[in-house]
Structures are given as structure tokens and as C-alpha cells.
Amino acid sequence: MKLLSIASLLLILLIACKDENKTQSQSVSANYDLQSDTTVYSKEMKRFWLVELRKGPNRNQDSASRVKIQAAHIANIERLAKEGKIIMAGPIGIEDDLQGIFLMNCSDSTEVEKFVQTDTAVITGRLIMKYYPWWTAKGKFIFK
């Protein structure tokens, strides 16, 4: 039940940000200065990272290549989950360029980008990423 509530919250956040993000070609919201925010904790809040995976410019792979890219994409998600870097991941079921999301536990935006850039779907250009800092009260939600 908690996981469903968290997933619902993330979906609401994504929908709220959708129109704002259409004109942005950068990875990060133009209104948020990632360079000046290097803290992980803000008083009683814990910062996570919401990563959107969107359709990339290179989606013309043949079916065999798509299968290999997807298998490597899933293997990378599983590896990062075992390392505790991806808390939650999954596809989005809407007709849009938004393909999926990650909720990541990383110290800063550099670490987020480093881990997402290990994804074969991102490396090949099949997907592109956009990421945003997201805070929640410490201890309010327990991710396993």
C-alpha cells in the first residue's frame, strides 16, 4: 500500500512538471541551481532524485538491437537497485515521450548523471534523461 501511495505521488509530480518541461532541452530544470546545492539533508528532509526517461533521438534500431538494449537497460537498473542507488524504477503507461522513471538515492546531481549514463538505452540515444531533486521527510517513507 505504501509503495502504491509513493508511486501515485510520483505520477502526480510528473504530470505537474510535464508542461513546464516540454520546452527544456537540458537535463535539469532551469530554475534549480544544482551547482550551489551540494547538501544531501536539509533539516529534517532527505533529498532523493526523480529521473525521467524520455524517448531519445535514436530510436531506429532493428528489433534484435532493441531487445539487446532493453535487456542491458534492465540489467543496469537491477545492478543500481542492488547498490542502493535506484530505490524505485518502472515504465509510465501514458501515450507520450515519457517512457519511465527512477527514484534515486544519490549524494548529488553528478552522481545521478554518472549512474544514468551507464544505461545502454541512454548511451545509444534510445532514451534521454531529465532529473530533479525531490525531498521527503526523514523516516516518513521507508524504501527497501
PDB file of N, CA and C in Angstrom, residues 86-124:
ATOM      1  N   ILE A  86      19.192   3.038  -7.052  1.00  0.00           N
ATOM      2  CA  ILE A  86      17.822   3.155  -7.546  1.00  0.00           C
ATOM      3  C   ILE A  86      16.910   2.571  -6.485  1.00  0.00           C
ATOM      4  N   ILE A  87      15.986   3.393  -6.014  1.00  0.00           N
ATOM      5  CA  ILE A  87      15.033   2.989  -4.991  1.00  0.00           C
ATOM      6  C   ILE A  87      13.802   2.378  -5.658  1.00  0.00           C
ATOM      7  N   MET A  88      13.435   2.956  -6.786  1.00  0.00           N
ATOM      8  CA  MET A  88      12.225   2.564  -7.483  1.00  0.00           C
ATOM      9  C   MET A  88      12.437   2.854  -8.971  1.00  0.00           C
ATOM     10  N   ALA A  89      11.903   1.996  -9.832  1.00  0.00           N
ATOM     11  CA  ALA A  89      12.017   2.225 -11.270  1.00  0.00           C
ATOM     12  C   ALA A  89      10.852   1.543 -11.962  1.00  0.00           C
ATOM     13  N   GLY A  90      10.422   2.119 -13.064  1.00  0.00           N
ATOM     14  CA  GLY A  90       9.368   1.472 -13.821  1.00  0.00           C
ATOM     15  C   GLY A  90       8.906   2.312 -14.990  1.00  0.00           C
ATOM     16  N   PRO A  91       8.187   1.661 -15.912  1.00  0.00           N
ATOM     17  CA  PRO A  91       7.668   2.367 -17.086  1.00  0.00           C
ATOM     18  C   PRO A  91       6.452   3.220 -16.729  1.00  0.00           C
ATOM     19  N   ILE A  92       6.170   4.172 -17.587  1.00  0.00           N
ATOM     20  CA  ILE A  92       5.000   5.036 -17.451  1.00  0.00           C
ATOM     21  C   ILE A  92       3.999   4.630 -18.529  1.00  0.00           C
ATOM     22  N   GLY A  93       2.758   4.450 -18.143  1.00  0.00           N
ATOM     23  CA  GLY A  93       1.729   3.963 -19.073  1.00  0.00           C
ATOM     24  C   GLY A  93       0.890   5.053 -19.688  1.00  0.00           C
ATOM     25  N   ILE A  94       1.534   6.060 -20.277  1.00  0.00           N
ATOM     26  CA  ILE A  94       0.801   7.103 -20.979  1.00  0.00           C
ATOM     27  C   ILE A  94       1.361   7.234 -22.388  1.00  0.00           C
ATOM     28  N   GLU A  95       0.556   7.764 -23.277  1.00  0.00           N
ATOM     29  CA  GLU A  95       0.996   7.980 -24.661  1.00  0.00           C
ATOM     30  C   GLU A  95       1.730   9.311 -24.728  1.00  0.00           C
ATOM     31  N   ASP A  96       3.016   9.262 -24.584  1.00  0.00           N
ATOM     32  CA  ASP A  96       3.830  10.473 -24.541  1.00  0.00           C
ATOM     33  C   ASP A  96       5.272  10.053 -24.756  1.00  0.00           C
ATOM     34  N   ASP A  97       6.168  11.023 -24.765  1.00  0.00           N
ATOM     35  CA  ASP A  97       7.572  10.667 -24.884  1.00  0.00           C
ATOM     36  C   ASP A  97       8.166  10.214 -23.558  1.00  0.00           C
ATOM     37  N   LEU A  98       7.422  10.380 -22.460  1.00  0.00           N
ATOM     38  CA  LEU A  98       7.871   9.890 -21.163  1.00  0.00           C
ATOM     39  C   LEU A  98       7.739   8.376 -21.128  1.00  0.00           C
ATOM     40  N   GLN A  99       8.860   7.698 -20.947  1.00  0.00           N
ATOM     41  CA  GLN A  99       8.894   6.242 -21.007  1.00  0.00           C
ATOM     42  C   GLN A  99       8.952   5.582 -19.635  1.00  0.00           C
ATOM     43  N   GLY A 100       9.604   6.231 -18.661  1.00  0.00           N
ATOM     44  CA  GLY A 100       9.728   5.630 -17.346  1.00  0.00           C
ATOM     45  C   GLY A 100      10.352   6.591 -16.362  1.00  0.00           C
ATOM     46  N   ILE A 101      10.427   6.145 -15.101  1.00  0.00           N
ATOM     47  CA  ILE A 101      11.034   6.969 -14.060  1.00  0.00           C
ATOM     48  C   ILE A 101      11.925   6.118 -13.163  1.00  0.00           C
ATOM     49  N   PHE A 102      12.886   6.777 -12.550  1.00  0.00           N
ATOM     50  CA  PHE A 102      13.691   6.230 -11.478  1.00  0.00           C
ATOM     51  C   PHE A 102      13.525   7.167 -10.293  1.00  0.00           C
ATOM     52  N   LEU A 103      13.529   6.624  -9.101  1.00  0.00           N
ATOM     53  CA  LEU A 103      13.726   7.408  -7.887  1.00  0.00           C
ATOM     54  C   LEU A 103      15.082   6.957  -7.370  1.00  0.00           C
ATOM     55  N   MET A 104      16.033   7.896  -7.306  1.00  0.00           N
ATOM     56  CA  MET A 104      17.410   7.542  -6.976  1.00  0.00           C
ATOM     57  C   MET A 104      17.851   8.150  -5.654  1.00  0.00           C
ATOM     58  N   ASN A 105      18.723   7.415  -4.975  1.00  0.00           N
ATOM     59  CA  ASN A 105      19.324   7.845  -3.725  1.00  0.00           C
ATOM     60  C   ASN A 105      20.794   8.137  -4.003  1.00  0.00           C
ATOM     61  N   CYS A 106      21.075   9.387  -4.356  1.00  0.00           N
ATOM     62  CA  CYS A 106      22.429   9.795  -4.709  1.00  0.00           C
ATOM     63  C   CYS A 106      22.802  11.045  -3.926  1.00  0.00           C
ATOM     64  N   SER A 107      24.094  11.248  -3.756  1.00  0.00           N
ATOM     65  CA  SER A 107      24.569  12.379  -2.961  1.00  0.00           C
ATOM     66  C   SER A 107      24.399  13.715  -3.676  1.00  0.00           C
ATOM     67  N   ASP A 108      24.489  13.717  -5.004  1.00  0.00           N
ATOM     68  CA  ASP A 108      24.352  14.968  -5.750  1.00  0.00           C
ATOM     69  C   ASP A 108      24.013  14.667  -7.207  1.00  0.00           C
ATOM     70  N   SER A 109      23.833  15.723  -7.979  1.00  0.00           N
ATOM     71  CA  SER A 109      23.429  15.566  -9.380  1.00  0.00           C
ATOM     72  C   SER A 109      24.518  14.902 -10.221  1.00  0.00           C
ATOM     73  N   THR A 110      25.762  15.110  -9.859  1.00  0.00           N
ATOM     74  CA  THR A 110      26.868  14.482 -10.595  1.00  0.00           C
ATOM     75  C   THR A 110      26.776  12.965 -10.483  1.00  0.00           C
ATOM     76  N   GLU A 111      26.464  12.493  -9.282  1.00  0.00           N
ATOM     77  CA  GLU A 111      26.330  11.055  -9.077  1.00  0.00           C
ATOM     78  C   GLU A 111      25.127  10.501  -9.844  1.00  0.00           C
ATOM     79  N   VAL A 112      24.019  11.236  -9.851  1.00  0.00           N
ATOM     80  CA  VAL A 112      22.832  10.815 -10.620  1.00  0.00           C
ATOM     81  C   VAL A 112      23.212  10.647 -12.082  1.00  0.00           C
ATOM     82  N   GLU A 113      23.826  11.667 -12.631  1.00  0.00           N
ATOM     83  CA  GLU A 113      24.183  11.634 -14.055  1.00  0.00           C
ATOM     84  C   GLU A 113      25.162  10.505 -14.356  1.00  0.00           C
ATOM     85  N   LYS A 114      26.129  10.302 -13.478  1.00  0.00           N
ATOM     86  CA  LYS A 114      27.112   9.224 -13.672  1.00  0.00           C
ATOM     87  C   LYS A 114      26.417   7.864 -13.761  1.00  0.00           C
ATOM     88  N   PHE A 115      25.481   7.601 -12.854  1.00  0.00           N
ATOM     89  CA  PHE A 115      24.797   6.310 -12.863  1.00  0.00           C
ATOM     90  C   PHE A 115      23.849   6.161 -14.044  1.00  0.00           C
ATOM     91  N   VAL A 116      23.116   7.207 -14.383  1.00  0.00           N
ATOM     92  CA  VAL A 116      22.179   7.112 -15.510  1.00  0.00           C
ATOM     93  C   VAL A 116      22.953   6.946 -16.819  1.00  0.00           C
ATOM     94  N   GLN A 117      24.137   7.543 -16.903  1.00  0.00           N
ATOM     95  CA  GLN A 117      24.942   7.416 -18.124  1.00  0.00           C
ATOM     96  C   GLN A 117      25.535   6.018 -18.291  1.00  0.00           C
ATOM     97  N   THR A 118      25.320   5.111 -17.329  1.00  0.00           N
ATOM     98  CA  THR A 118      25.748   3.722 -17.503  1.00  0.00           C
ATOM     99  C   THR A 118      24.650   2.883 -18.159  1.00  0.00           C
ATOM    100  N   ASP A 119      23.509   3.494 -18.429  1.00  0.00           N
ATOM    101  CA  ASP A 119      22.366   2.794 -19.021  1.00  0.00           C
ATOM    102  C   ASP A 119      22.531   2.723 -20.535  1.00  0.00           C
ATOM    103  N   THR A 120      22.517   1.526 -21.079  1.00  0.00           N
ATOM    104  CA  THR A 120      22.705   1.331 -22.518  1.00  0.00           C
ATOM    105  C   THR A 120      21.662   2.075 -23.341  1.00  0.00           C
ATOM    106  N   ALA A 121      20.431   2.161 -22.856  1.00  0.00           N
ATOM    107  CA  ALA A 121      19.389   2.878 -23.593  1.00  0.00           C
ATOM    108  C   ALA A 121      19.713   4.370 -23.685  1.00  0.00           C
ATOM    109  N   VAL A 122      20.359   4.918 -22.666  1.00  0.00           N
ATOM    110  CA  VAL A 122      20.780   6.320 -22.688  1.00  0.00           C
ATOM    111  C   VAL A 122      22.025   6.461 -23.556  1.00  0.00           C
ATOM    112  N   ILE A 123      22.970   5.549 -23.403  1.00  0.00           N
ATOM    113  CA  ILE A 123      24.215   5.594 -24.179  1.00  0.00           C
ATOM    114  C   ILE A 123      23.926   5.553 -25.681  1.00  0.00           C
ATOM    115  N   THR A 124      22.978   4.723 -26.093  1.00  0.00           N
ATOM    116  CA  THR A 124      22.655   4.585 -27.519  1.00  0.00           C
ATOM    117  C   THR A 124      21.747   5.692 -28.041  1.00  0.00           C
TER     118      THR A 124
END
